[in-house]
CSV table of C-alpha atoms in Angstrom, one decimal:
chain,number,residue,atom,x,y,z
W,1,MET,CA,34.2,3.6,40.5
W,2,ALA,CA,31.3,6.0,39.8
W,3,GLN,CA,28.9,5.0,37.2
W,4,ARG,CA,29.2,6.7,33.8
W,5,GLY,CA,25.6,8.1,34.0
W,6,LEU,CA,26.6,9.9,37.3
W,7,ARG,CA,29.8,11.6,36.2
W,8,GLY,CA,30.0,15.4,35.7
W,9,PRO,CA,30.7,16.9,32.3
W,10,GLY,CA,34.0,15.6,30.8
W,11,PRO,CA,36.6,17.8,29.0
W,12,GLU,CA,34.8,17.4,25.7
W,13,HIS,CA,31.7,19.0,27.3
W,14,ARG,CA,33.4,22.0,29.0
W,15,ALA,CA,33.9,25.4,27.5
W,16,PRO,CA,37.4,27.1,27.7
W,17,GLY,CA,38.1,28.0,31.3
W,18,GLY,CA,36.5,24.9,32.7
W,19,ARG,CA,32.9,26.0,32.6
W,20,PRO,CA,30.3,23.5,31.3
W,21,ARG,CA,29.2,24.2,27.8
W,22,THR,CA,25.7,25.5,27.4
W,23,LYS,CA,23.5,23.4,25.1
W,24,LEU,CA,21.7,25.5,22.6
W,25,PRO,CA,18.0,24.9,21.9
W,26,GLY,CA,17.5,22.6,19.0
W,27,ALA,CA,21.1,21.5,19.0
W,28,ASP,CA,20.0,17.9,19.2
W,29,PHE,CA,17.6,18.1,16.2
W,30,PRO,CA,20.1,16.4,13.8
W,31,GLU,CA,20.5,13.6,16.3
W,32,LYS,CA,16.8,13.1,16.7
W,33,ALA,CA,16.3,13.2,12.9
W,34,ALA,CA,19.0,10.5,12.5
W,35,ARG,CA,17.3,8.3,15.1
W,36,ALA,CA,13.9,8.8,13.3
W,37,GLY,CA,15.5,7.8,10.0
W,38,MET,CA,17.0,4.7,11.5
W,39,ALA,CA,13.6,3.8,13.0
W,40,ALA,CA,12.0,4.1,9.6
W,41,VAL,CA,14.6,1.8,8.0
W,42,TRP,CA,14.1,-0.6,11.0
W,43,GLN,CA,10.4,-0.7,10.3
W,44,GLN,CA,11.0,-1.4,6.6
W,45,VAL,CA,13.4,-4.3,7.4
W,46,LEU,CA,10.8,-5.7,9.8
W,47,ALA,CA,8.1,-5.5,7.2
W,48,VAL,CA,10.3,-7.4,4.7
W,49,ASP,CA,11.0,-10.1,7.4
W,50,ALA,CA,7.3,-10.3,8.3
W,51,ARG,CA,6.3,-10.9,4.6
W,52,TYR,CA,8.6,-13.9,4.4
W,53,ASN,CA,8.0,-15.2,7.9
W,54,ALA,CA,5.2,-17.5,6.8
W,55,TYR,CA,7.7,-19.5,4.8
W,56,ARG,CA,9.8,-20.4,7.8
W,57,THR,CA,9.1,-23.8,9.5
W,58,PRO,CA,5.6,-24.3,8.0
W,59,THR,CA,4.8,-27.0,10.6
W,60,PHE,CA,5.8,-24.9,13.6
W,61,PRO,CA,3.9,-21.6,13.6
W,62,GLN,CA,4.9,-20.8,17.1
W,63,PHE,CA,8.5,-20.6,16.1
W,64,ARG,CA,7.7,-18.0,13.5
W,65,THR,CA,6.0,-15.8,16.1
W,66,GLN,CA,9.1,-16.1,18.4
W,67,TYR,CA,11.4,-15.3,15.5
W,68,ILE,CA,9.6,-12.1,14.4
W,69,ARG,CA,9.5,-10.9,18.0
W,70,ARG,CA,13.2,-11.5,18.5
W,71,ARG,CA,13.9,-10.0,15.2
W,72,SER,CA,11.9,-6.9,16.2
W,73,GLN,CA,13.9,-6.7,19.5
W,74,LEU,CA,17.3,-6.9,17.7
W,75,LEU,CA,16.3,-4.3,15.1
W,76,ARG,CA,15.2,-1.9,17.9
W,77,GLU,CA,18.5,-2.3,19.6
W,78,ASN,CA,20.4,-1.8,16.3
W,79,ALA,CA,18.4,1.3,15.6
W,80,LYS,CA,19.9,2.9,18.8
W,81,ALA,CA,23.4,2.2,17.6
W,82,GLY,CA,23.2,4.6,14.7
W,83,HIS,CA,24.8,3.9,11.3
W,84,GLU,CA,25.4,5.9,8.1
W,85,PRO,CA,22.2,6.2,6.0
W,86,ALA,CA,23.9,4.6,3.0
W,87,VAL,CA,24.8,1.6,5.1
W,88,ARG,CA,21.2,1.2,6.4
W,89,ARG,CA,19.8,1.4,2.9
W,90,GLN,CA,22.3,-1.1,1.6
W,91,TYR,CA,21.4,-3.5,4.4
W,92,LEU,CA,17.7,-3.2,3.6
W,93,LYS,CA,18.4,-3.9,-0.1
W,94,LEU,CA,20.7,-6.9,0.6
W,95,ARG,CA,18.2,-8.3,3.1
W,96,ALA,CA,15.4,-8.2,0.6
W,97,GLN,CA,17.5,-9.8,-2.1
W,98,LEU,CA,18.7,-12.7,0.1
W,99,LEU,CA,15.1,-13.4,1.3
W,100,GLY,CA,13.9,-13.3,-2.3
W,101,GLN,CA,16.6,-15.7,-3.5
W,102,ARG,CA,16.0,-18.1,-0.5
W,103,TYR,CA,12.1,-18.2,-0.7
W,104,GLY,CA,11.2,-17.0,-4.1
W,105,PRO,CA,8.7,-14.3,-5.2
W,106,LEU,CA,6.0,-13.6,-2.7
W,107,SER,CA,3.1,-13.7,-5.1
W,108,GLU,CA,3.8,-17.2,-6.4
W,109,PRO,CA,2.1,-20.0,-4.4
W,110,GLY,CA,4.6,-22.6,-3.2
W,111,SER,CA,7.6,-20.7,-4.5
W,112,PHE,CA,9.4,-20.9,-1.1
W,113,ARG,CA,10.0,-24.6,-1.7
W,114,ALA,CA,12.1,-23.9,-4.8
W,115,TYR,CA,15.2,-21.7,-5.2
W,116,SER,CA,14.5,-18.6,-7.3
W,117,ASN,CA,17.2,-16.5,-8.8
W,118,SER,CA,14.9,-13.6,-9.4
W,119,VAL,CA,15.4,-10.4,-7.3
W,120,VAL,CA,12.4,-9.3,-5.2
W,121,ARG,CA,10.7,-6.2,-6.4
W,122,SER,CA,11.8,-4.0,-3.5
W,123,SER,CA,15.5,-4.6,-4.2
W,124,ARG,CA,15.6,-2.1,-7.0
W,125,THR,CA,14.0,1.3,-7.1
W,126,THR,CA,11.6,2.3,-9.9
W,127,LEU,CA,14.1,4.9,-11.0
W,128,ASP,CA,16.8,2.2,-11.4
W,129,ARG,CA,14.5,0.2,-13.6
W,130,MET,CA,13.5,3.2,-15.7
W,131,GLU,CA,17.2,4.0,-16.5
W,132,ASP,CA,17.9,0.6,-18.1
W,133,PHE,CA,14.4,-0.4,-19.2
W,134,ASP,CA,14.3,-2.1,-22.6
W,135,GLU,CA,11.5,-0.7,-24.8
W,136,ASP,CA,10.5,-4.2,-25.9
W,137,PRO,CA,8.6,-5.7,-22.9
W,138,ARG,CA,9.2,-9.3,-24.1
W,139,SER,CA,12.9,-9.0,-23.4
W,140,LEU,CA,12.5,-8.2,-19.8
W,141,GLY,CA,12.4,-11.7,-18.6
W,142,ALA,CA,16.0,-12.3,-19.4
W,143,ARG,CA,17.1,-9.0,-17.9
W,144,GLY,CA,15.4,-9.6,-14.6
W,145,HIS,CA,13.1,-6.6,-14.6
W,146,ARG,CA,9.9,-8.5,-14.6
W,147,ARG,CA,9.2,-11.6,-12.6
W,148,SER,CA,7.3,-14.5,-14.2
W,149,VAL,CA,4.6,-15.7,-12.0
W,150,SER,CA,2.3,-18.6,-12.8
W,151,ARG,CA,-1.4,-17.9,-12.7
W,152,GLY,CA,-3.1,-19.8,-10.0
W,153,SER,CA,-6.8,-20.5,-9.7
W,154,TYR,CA,-8.6,-18.3,-7.1
W,155,GLN,CA,-10.9,-21.2,-6.4
W,156,LEU,CA,-7.9,-23.5,-5.8
W,157,GLN,CA,-6.2,-20.9,-3.6
W,158,ALA,CA,-9.4,-20.4,-1.5
W,159,GLN,CA,-9.7,-24.2,-1.1
W,160,MET,CA,-6.0,-24.5,-0.1
W,161,ASN,CA,-6.6,-21.8,2.5
W,162,ARG,CA,-9.6,-23.7,3.9
W,163,VAL,CA,-7.6,-27.0,4.1
W,164,ILE,CA,-4.8,-25.3,5.9
W,165,TYR,CA,-7.2,-23.6,8.3
W,166,ASP,CA,-9.1,-26.8,9.1
W,167,GLU,CA,-5.8,-28.7,9.8
W,168,ARG,CA,-4.3,-26.0,12.0
W,169,THR,CA,-3.6,-26.6,15.7
W,170,PRO,CA,-6.1,-24.9,18.0
W,171,GLY,CA,-5.3,-21.2,18.5
W,172,SER,CA,-3.0,-21.0,15.5
W,173,VAL,CA,-3.5,-18.9,12.4
W,174,VAL,CA,-3.3,-19.6,8.7
W,175,PRO,CA,0.4,-19.5,7.7
W,176,THR,CA,0.3,-17.0,4.9
W,177,SER,CA,2.5,-14.0,4.4
W,178,VAL,CA,-0.4,-11.6,4.9
W,179,ALA,CA,-1.4,-13.3,8.1
W,180,GLU,CA,2.1,-13.3,9.5
W,181,ALA,CA,2.8,-9.7,8.5
W,182,SER,CA,-0.4,-8.6,10.2
W,183,ARG,CA,0.2,-10.7,13.3
W,184,ALA,CA,3.7,-9.3,13.6
W,185,MET,CA,2.2,-5.8,13.7
W,186,ALA,CA,-1.0,-6.4,15.7
W,187,GLY,CA,0.0,-9.2,18.0
W,188,ASP,CA,-3.1,-10.6,19.8
W,189,THR,CA,-4.8,-7.3,20.4
W,190,SER,CA,-8.6,-6.9,20.0
W,191,LEU,CA,-10.4,-4.8,17.5
W,192,SER,CA,-11.3,-2.2,20.1
W,193,GLU,CA,-7.6,-2.0,21.1
W,194,ASN,CA,-6.4,-1.7,17.5
W,195,TYR,CA,-8.9,1.0,16.5
W,196,ALA,CA,-9.2,3.0,19.8
W,197,PHE,CA,-9.0,6.6,18.6
W,198,ALA,CA,-7.0,8.9,20.8
W,199,GLY,CA,-8.0,12.2,19.1
W,200,MET,CA,-6.8,14.4,16.3
W,201,TYR,CA,-3.1,13.9,15.5
W,202,HIS,CA,-2.5,16.7,13.0
W,203,VAL,CA,-4.3,18.9,10.5
W,204,PHE,CA,-2.7,19.7,7.1
W,205,ASP,CA,-4.3,22.8,5.6
W,206,GLN,CA,-2.2,23.5,2.5
W,207,HIS,CA,-5.1,22.7,0.2
W,208,VAL,CA,-7.8,24.8,1.8
W,209,ASP,CA,-9.3,26.2,-1.4
W,210,GLU,CA,-9.9,23.0,-3.3
W,211,ALA,CA,-11.1,19.4,-2.7
W,212,VAL,CA,-8.6,16.6,-1.8
W,213,PRO,CA,-9.5,13.6,-3.9
W,214,LYS,CA,-7.0,11.2,-2.3
W,215,VAL,CA,-4.7,10.7,0.6
W,216,GLN,CA,-2.3,7.7,0.7
W,217,PHE,CA,0.5,6.5,2.8
W,218,ALA,CA,3.8,5.3,1.2
W,219,ASN,CA,4.3,1.6,1.0
W,220,ASP,CA,5.5,0.1,4.3
W,221,ASP,CA,6.0,3.6,5.8
W,222,ARG,CA,3.4,5.0,8.1
W,223,HIS,CA,5.5,8.2,8.6
W,224,LEU,CA,5.2,9.4,4.9
W,225,LEU,CA,2.0,10.2,3.1
W,226,ALA,CA,0.9,12.2,0.0
W,227,CYS,CA,-2.3,13.9,-1.0
W,228,CYS,CA,-3.5,15.4,-4.3
W,229,SER,CA,-5.7,18.3,-4.7
W,230,LEU,CA,-8.0,19.8,-7.4
W,231,ASP,CA,-5.8,22.9,-7.1
W,232,GLY,CA,-3.3,21.1,-9.4
W,233,SER,CA,-0.7,20.1,-6.8
W,234,ILE,CA,0.4,17.1,-4.8
W,235,SER,CA,1.8,17.4,-1.3
W,236,VAL,CA,4.3,14.9,0.3
W,237,CYS,CA,4.0,15.1,4.1
W,238,GLN,CA,6.1,13.6,6.9
W,239,LEU,CA,4.6,12.7,10.3
W,240,VAL,CA,7.8,11.8,12.2
W,241,PRO,CA,9.8,13.5,13.7
W,242,ALA,CA,7.2,15.7,15.3
W,243,PRO,CA,5.8,18.1,14.4
W,244,PRO,CA,4.5,16.8,11.1
W,245,VAL,CA,5.6,18.8,8.1
W,246,VAL,CA,4.9,19.2,4.4
W,247,LEU,CA,8.2,18.1,2.8
W,248,ARG,CA,7.5,19.4,-0.7
W,249,VAL,CA,4.6,20.4,-3.0
W,250,LEU,CA,4.7,19.0,-6.5
W,251,ARG,CA,3.4,21.5,-9.0
W,252,GLY,CA,3.1,21.3,-12.8
W,253,HIS,CA,-0.4,20.2,-13.7
W,254,SER,CA,-2.5,23.0,-15.1
W,255,ARG,CA,-5.7,21.6,-13.8
W,256,GLY,CA,-6.8,19.5,-10.8
W,257,VAL,CA,-5.0,16.3,-9.9
W,258,SER,CA,-7.6,13.4,-9.9
W,259,ASP,CA,-5.4,10.5,-8.6
W,260,PHE,CA,-1.9,9.4,-7.8
W,261,ALA,CA,0.0,6.3,-6.9
W,262,TRP,CA,3.2,5.4,-5.1
W,263,SER,CA,5.7,3.1,-6.7
W,264,LEU,CA,6.6,0.0,-4.7
W,265,SER,CA,10.0,1.5,-3.6
W,266,ASN,CA,8.4,4.9,-2.9
W,267,ASP,CA,10.9,6.7,-5.0
W,268,VAL,CA,8.4,7.6,-7.7
W,269,LEU,CA,4.8,9.1,-7.8
W,270,VAL,CA,2.6,8.9,-10.8
W,271,SER,CA,-0.3,11.4,-11.0
W,272,THR,CA,-3.2,11.9,-13.4
W,273,SER,CA,-4.9,15.2,-14.0
W,274,LEU,CA,-7.9,16.8,-15.6
W,275,ASP,CA,-5.4,18.6,-17.9
W,276,ALA,CA,-5.2,15.3,-19.9
W,277,THR,CA,-1.7,14.4,-18.8
W,278,MET,CA,0.0,12.1,-16.4
W,279,ARG,CA,3.3,13.1,-14.7
W,280,ILE,CA,6.1,11.0,-13.2
W,281,TRP,CA,7.6,12.6,-10.1
W,282,ALA,CA,10.8,11.8,-8.1
W,283,THR,CA,9.7,11.9,-4.5
W,284,GLU,CA,13.3,12.6,-3.2
W,285,ASP,CA,13.5,16.1,-4.7
W,286,GLY,CA,10.1,16.7,-6.2
W,287,ARG,CA,11.2,17.1,-9.8
W,288,CYS,CA,9.0,16.0,-12.6
W,289,ILE,CA,10.7,13.3,-14.5
W,290,ARG,CA,8.3,13.0,-17.4
W,291,GLU,CA,5.0,14.4,-18.6
W,292,ILE,CA,2.9,12.0,-20.7
W,293,PRO,CA,-0.2,13.1,-22.6
W,294,ASP,CA,-3.3,10.9,-22.6
W,295,PRO,CA,-3.5,9.0,-25.9
W,296,ASP,CA,-7.0,10.2,-26.4
W,297,GLY,CA,-6.5,13.8,-25.3
W,298,ALA,CA,-9.1,13.2,-22.6
W,299,GLU,CA,-9.2,14.0,-18.9
W,300,LEU,CA,-7.3,11.4,-16.9
W,301,LEU,CA,-9.4,10.3,-13.8
W,302,CYS,CA,-7.5,7.4,-12.2
W,303,CYS,CA,-4.2,5.5,-12.2
W,304,THR,CA,-2.5,2.5,-10.6
W,305,PHE,CA,0.9,0.8,-10.9
W,306,GLN,CA,1.2,-2.7,-12.2
W,307,PRO,CA,2.2,-4.4,-8.9
W,308,VAL,CA,4.9,-6.6,-10.3
W,309,ASN,CA,6.4,-4.3,-12.9
W,310,ASN,CA,6.3,-0.6,-11.9
W,311,ASN,CA,7.5,0.5,-15.3
W,312,LEU,CA,3.9,0.0,-16.4
W,313,THR,CA,1.0,2.2,-15.2
W,314,VAL,CA,-2.7,1.8,-16.0
W,315,VAL,CA,-4.7,5.0,-16.4
W,316,GLY,CA,-8.5,5.6,-17.0
W,317,ASN,CA,-9.9,8.6,-18.9
W,318,GLY,CA,-13.0,10.5,-19.6
W,319,LYS,CA,-13.5,8.9,-23.0
W,320,HIS,CA,-14.3,5.5,-21.5
W,321,ASN,CA,-10.8,4.1,-22.2
W,322,VAL,CA,-8.3,2.2,-20.1
W,323,HIS,CA,-4.6,2.4,-21.3
W,324,VAL,CA,-1.5,0.6,-20.1
W,325,MET,CA,1.4,3.2,-20.3
W,326,ASN,CA,5.1,2.5,-20.2
W,327,ILE,CA,6.4,5.3,-18.0
W,328,SER,CA,10.0,4.7,-19.1
W,329,THR,CA,9.3,5.4,-22.8
W,330,GLY,CA,6.1,7.5,-22.3
W,331,LYS,CA,4.3,5.4,-24.8
W,332,LYS,CA,1.1,3.3,-24.8
W,333,VAL,CA,1.7,-0.4,-24.7
W,334,LYS,CA,0.5,-2.2,-27.8
W,335,GLY,CA,-2.7,-4.2,-27.0
W,336,GLY,CA,-2.9,-2.5,-23.6
W,337,SER,CA,-6.1,-0.6,-24.2
W,338,SER,CA,-9.8,-1.3,-23.8
W,339,LYS,CA,-13.1,0.5,-23.7
W,340,LEU,CA,-15.7,0.6,-20.9
W,341,THR,CA,-19.3,1.8,-20.9
W,342,GLY,CA,-18.6,5.0,-19.1
W,343,ARG,CA,-15.9,7.3,-17.7
W,344,VAL,CA,-13.3,5.3,-15.9
W,345,LEU,CA,-13.2,6.3,-12.2
W,346,ALA,CA,-11.5,3.5,-10.3
W,347,LEU,CA,-8.8,0.9,-11.0
W,348,SER,CA,-7.3,-1.9,-8.9
W,349,PHE,CA,-5.0,-4.9,-9.5
W,350,ASP,CA,-4.9,-8.2,-7.6
W,351,SER,CA,-1.6,-8.7,-5.8
W,352,PRO,CA,0.0,-11.0,-8.4
W,353,GLY,CA,-0.9,-8.4,-11.1
W,354,HIS,CA,-2.8,-10.9,-13.3
W,355,ILE,CA,-6.3,-9.3,-13.0
W,356,LEU,CA,-7.2,-5.7,-13.3
W,357,TRP,CA,-10.6,-4.4,-12.2
W,358,ALA,CA,-12.0,-1.1,-13.6
W,359,GLY,CA,-15.1,0.8,-12.6
W,360,ASP,CA,-17.0,3.5,-14.5
W,361,ASP,CA,-19.7,6.1,-13.9
W,362,ARG,CA,-22.4,3.9,-15.4
W,363,GLY,CA,-22.3,1.4,-12.5
W,364,SER,CA,-20.2,-1.3,-14.2
W,365,VAL,CA,-17.1,-3.1,-13.0
W,366,PHE,CA,-15.0,-4.9,-15.7
W,367,SER,CA,-12.3,-7.5,-15.1
W,368,PHE,CA,-9.3,-7.7,-17.4
W,369,LEU,CA,-6.6,-10.4,-17.7
W,370,PHE,CA,-3.2,-8.8,-17.8
W,371,ASP,CA,-0.5,-10.5,-19.9
W,372,MET,CA,2.7,-10.3,-17.9
W,373,ALA,CA,4.9,-10.7,-20.9
W,374,THR,CA,3.4,-8.1,-23.3
W,375,GLY,CA,1.2,-5.8,-21.1
W,376,LYS,CA,-1.8,-6.7,-23.2
W,377,LEU,CA,-5.3,-6.4,-21.6
W,378,THR,CA,-8.0,-9.0,-22.4
W,379,LYS,CA,-11.6,-8.2,-21.2
W,380,ALA,CA,-12.9,-11.1,-19.1
W,381,LYS,CA,-16.1,-10.3,-17.1
W,382,ARG,CA,-18.5,-7.4,-16.5
W,383,LEU,CA,-20.7,-6.9,-13.4
W,384,VAL,CA,-23.4,-4.2,-13.3
W,385,VAL,CA,-23.3,-3.1,-9.7
W,386,HIS,CA,-26.1,-0.6,-10.1
W,387,GLU,CA,-27.2,0.9,-13.4
W,388,GLY,CA,-26.3,4.6,-13.6
W,389,SER,CA,-24.3,4.8,-10.4
W,390,SER,CA,-20.7,5.8,-10.3
W,391,ILE,CA,-18.0,3.3,-9.1
W,392,THR,CA,-15.8,5.6,-7.1
W,393,SER,CA,-13.4,3.2,-5.4
W,394,ILE,CA,-12.2,-0.4,-5.9
W,395,SER,CA,-9.8,-2.1,-3.5
W,396,ALA,CA,-8.6,-5.6,-3.9
W,397,ARG,CA,-7.2,-8.0,-1.2
W,398,SER,CA,-6.1,-11.5,-1.7
W,399,TRP,CA,-6.7,-12.6,1.9
W,400,ILE,CA,-8.5,-10.7,4.6
W,401,SER,CA,-8.3,-12.8,7.8
W,402,ARG,CA,-8.4,-16.4,9.0
W,403,GLU,CA,-12.2,-16.1,9.0
W,404,ALA,CA,-12.4,-14.5,5.5
W,405,ARG,CA,-10.1,-16.7,3.4
W,406,ASP,CA,-11.4,-15.8,-0.1
W,407,PRO,CA,-9.8,-13.1,-2.3
W,408,SER,CA,-12.1,-10.0,-2.0
W,409,LEU,CA,-13.0,-6.7,-3.6
W,410,LEU,CA,-14.2,-3.6,-1.8
W,411,ILE,CA,-16.4,-1.3,-3.9
W,412,ASN,CA,-18.0,2.1,-3.4
W,413,ALA,CA,-20.9,2.7,-5.8
W,414,CYS,CA,-22.9,5.7,-4.8
W,415,ILE,CA,-25.9,3.6,-3.5
W,416,ASN,CA,-25.5,4.4,0.2
W,417,LYS,CA,-23.7,1.1,0.7
W,418,LEU,CA,-20.2,-0.2,0.9
W,419,LEU,CA,-20.0,-3.5,-1.0
W,420,LEU,CA,-17.8,-6.4,-0.3
W,421,TYR,CA,-17.4,-9.0,-3.1
W,422,ARG,CA,-15.8,-12.4,-3.2
W,423,VAL,CA,-13.6,-13.2,-6.2
W,424,VAL,CA,-14.7,-16.7,-7.3
W,425,ASP,CA,-12.4,-17.5,-10.2
W,426,ASN,CA,-9.2,-16.5,-12.0
W,427,GLU,CA,-11.1,-14.3,-14.5
W,428,GLY,CA,-12.2,-11.9,-11.8
W,429,THR,CA,-15.8,-13.0,-11.5
W,430,LEU,CA,-17.4,-11.3,-8.4
W,431,GLN,CA,-20.0,-12.6,-6.0
W,432,LEU,CA,-21.6,-10.2,-3.4
W,433,LYS,CA,-20.6,-11.3,0.1
W,434,ARG,CA,-22.2,-8.5,2.1
W,435,SER,CA,-22.8,-4.8,2.3
W,436,PHE,CA,-22.5,-2.1,4.9
W,437,PRO,CA,-24.7,1.0,5.3
W,438,ILE,CA,-23.0,4.4,4.7
W,439,GLU,CA,-24.1,7.7,3.2
W,440,GLN,CA,-22.9,8.0,-0.4
W,441,SER,CA,-25.0,9.1,-3.3
W,442,VAL,CA,-23.0,11.7,-5.1
W,443,HIS,CA,-19.4,12.3,-4.0
W,444,PRO,CA,-16.3,10.2,-4.9
W,445,ILE,CA,-15.9,8.4,-1.5
W,446,ARG,CA,-13.1,5.9,-1.1
W,447,SER,CA,-12.6,2.8,1.0
W,448,ILE,CA,-9.8,0.4,1.8
W,449,PHE,CA,-9.0,-2.8,3.6
W,450,CYS,CA,-7.4,-2.2,7.0
W,451,PRO,CA,-3.8,-3.3,6.9
W,452,LEU,CA,-3.8,-4.1,10.7
W,453,MET,CA,-6.0,-6.9,11.9
W,454,SER,CA,-7.0,-8.6,15.2
W,455,PHE,CA,-6.4,-12.3,15.5
W,456,ARG,CA,-9.0,-12.6,18.2
W,457,GLN,CA,-11.9,-11.5,16.2
W,458,GLY,CA,-12.6,-10.6,12.6
W,459,ALA,CA,-11.0,-8.1,10.2
W,460,CYS,CA,-11.9,-4.5,9.3
W,461,VAL,CA,-12.4,-2.3,6.3
W,462,VAL,CA,-12.6,1.5,6.5
W,463,THR,CA,-14.6,3.9,4.4
W,464,GLY,CA,-15.5,7.5,4.1
W,465,SER,CA,-19.1,8.8,4.1
W,466,GLU,CA,-21.0,11.9,3.0
W,467,ASP,CA,-22.0,12.5,6.6
W,468,MET,CA,-18.3,13.6,7.2
W,469,CYS,CA,-17.5,10.4,9.1
W,470,VAL,CA,-14.9,7.7,8.6
W,471,TYR,CA,-16.3,4.2,9.5
W,472,PHE,CA,-14.6,1.0,10.4
W,473,PHE,CA,-16.6,-2.2,9.7
W,474,ASP,CA,-15.9,-5.7,10.9
W,475,VAL,CA,-16.4,-7.8,7.8
W,476,GLU,CA,-17.1,-11.0,9.7
W,477,ARG,CA,-19.5,-9.7,12.3
W,478,ALA,CA,-23.0,-10.9,11.5
W,479,THR,CA,-24.8,-8.0,13.3
W,480,LYS,CA,-23.7,-4.5,14.2
W,481,ALA,CA,-20.8,-4.7,11.9
W,482,MET,CA,-19.6,-1.1,12.6
W,483,SER,CA,-16.6,-1.3,14.8
W,484,THR,CA,-16.0,2.4,15.3
W,485,SER,CA,-16.3,5.8,13.6
W,486,CYS,CA,-14.8,9.2,13.8
W,487,LYS,CA,-15.8,12.7,12.6
W,488,ALA,CA,-13.8,14.4,9.9
W,489,THR,CA,-14.2,18.1,10.3
W,490,ALA,CA,-11.0,19.5,8.6
W,491,GLN,CA,-9.9,19.9,5.0
W,492,LEU,CA,-7.3,17.2,5.5
W,493,CYS,CA,-6.7,15.5,8.8
W,494,TRP,CA,-5.3,12.3,10.3
W,495,THR,CA,-6.7,10.8,13.4
W,496,SER,CA,-4.3,8.7,15.4
W,497,ALA,CA,-5.3,5.3,16.9
W,498,SER,CA,-3.6,3.4,19.7
W,499,THR,CA,-2.0,1.4,16.9
W,500,ALA,CA,-1.5,3.4,13.6
W,501,THR,CA,-3.2,2.2,10.4
W,502,ARG,CA,-2.5,3.0,6.8
W,503,ALA,CA,-6.1,3.7,5.8
W,504,CYS,CA,-6.9,6.6,3.6
W,505,TRP,CA,-9.3,9.5,4.3
W,506,PRO,CA,-12.1,10.1,1.9
W,507,PRO,CA,-12.0,13.1,-0.4
W,508,VAL,CA,-13.4,16.3,1.0
W,509,THR,CA,-15.7,18.1,-1.3
């Protein structure tokens, strides 16, 4: 019997009269788009599995590596089968719910040993929570919209990391969700392999007339990104399937957009603008769900979602104030405001959502304790990085690599240096760990921790620079910390690496 792949066209492929049908150009585009959509869901499912992988068989790390590899293989095979989009999304939601119930919330240390009835935050979209959100934040605990997470000491967490690291078997890695998720993506490749640039991938030029303050990929999705512009618009772009396209442009702000943030489920974008308003956008269709004026009527300069409860967003304005806003009601949270010494330019939460750092244009970084039950902010610590210099970017990471086991903060401060701080206690106290030379004295340059790490050597951070370059630095290398760099010569561009990263380009001015 002839093999199926060698047969001629069957009846279903023949035109009337017995002639083979002619395949029109582009006729297979829906099929390719469907395969790309399935691949995206597969990657999201794998990301969920990788987060929880550290909780499986704590004493046998080699089994976790085998599990995630086999899981990746099965998901790849399943992606080729093709299922209805609704079925794929439902599977992703159920998978996240089951893992959350089995191991507990990710941000609570030791929660995998106890059963938790709370649903993981990715199991419900932000829009779902907005529809049935109770205005009284204290009632959310019973309704399951906000998870209660105990506050652990940063010193204790760092000490536990060191103990685990010291007791590990030779060649193994620290069994944390961050480590396992990164290992699942990076495997055992080296830094040079992870960040080997292969050239320009694509240039988006829809904002050629104004600066682009921020570019950011969606959560757990390296095919979807957004960028905001001082022309007052936000673009949502898709990289796959090729060629990359601008899916939609969000318009509504009357002045430049200073910042934006993705919700955890990527169904909502929040943006802040120089027109003294913040807007809530539905990314699916680009509609503006709500417009919220700044309580002080001032220019809004930065924003960030509360990582555990995406119904709450923190914004910073030009009148030196930080406000916690309820995006479901459009109102300021009682007790959720505080004043800094200057215009608020940068905000960042720690991963459990207990500590908020805010930087201003006078060179100060403040830490605030965030009350999970009420949304109240309590000012804790202040660090003067450099008097009179603007803090343009703050990025927090609870765990960088097996060599850098302390919670860390990455800061750009217009002093021609990128600063890496160690978080030494649960009040957000910072201690300078090291600095990296860059060119930044005026412009609002951004930096971020690289989500993809090598387990052979060190870990990387990426930053922009006023010399039109993007630099990667190895945070653990004692000398010659720069791993690689590339030149940014377009208004908005994305340079591909052999293994894609989710780092953000600096703003182009």
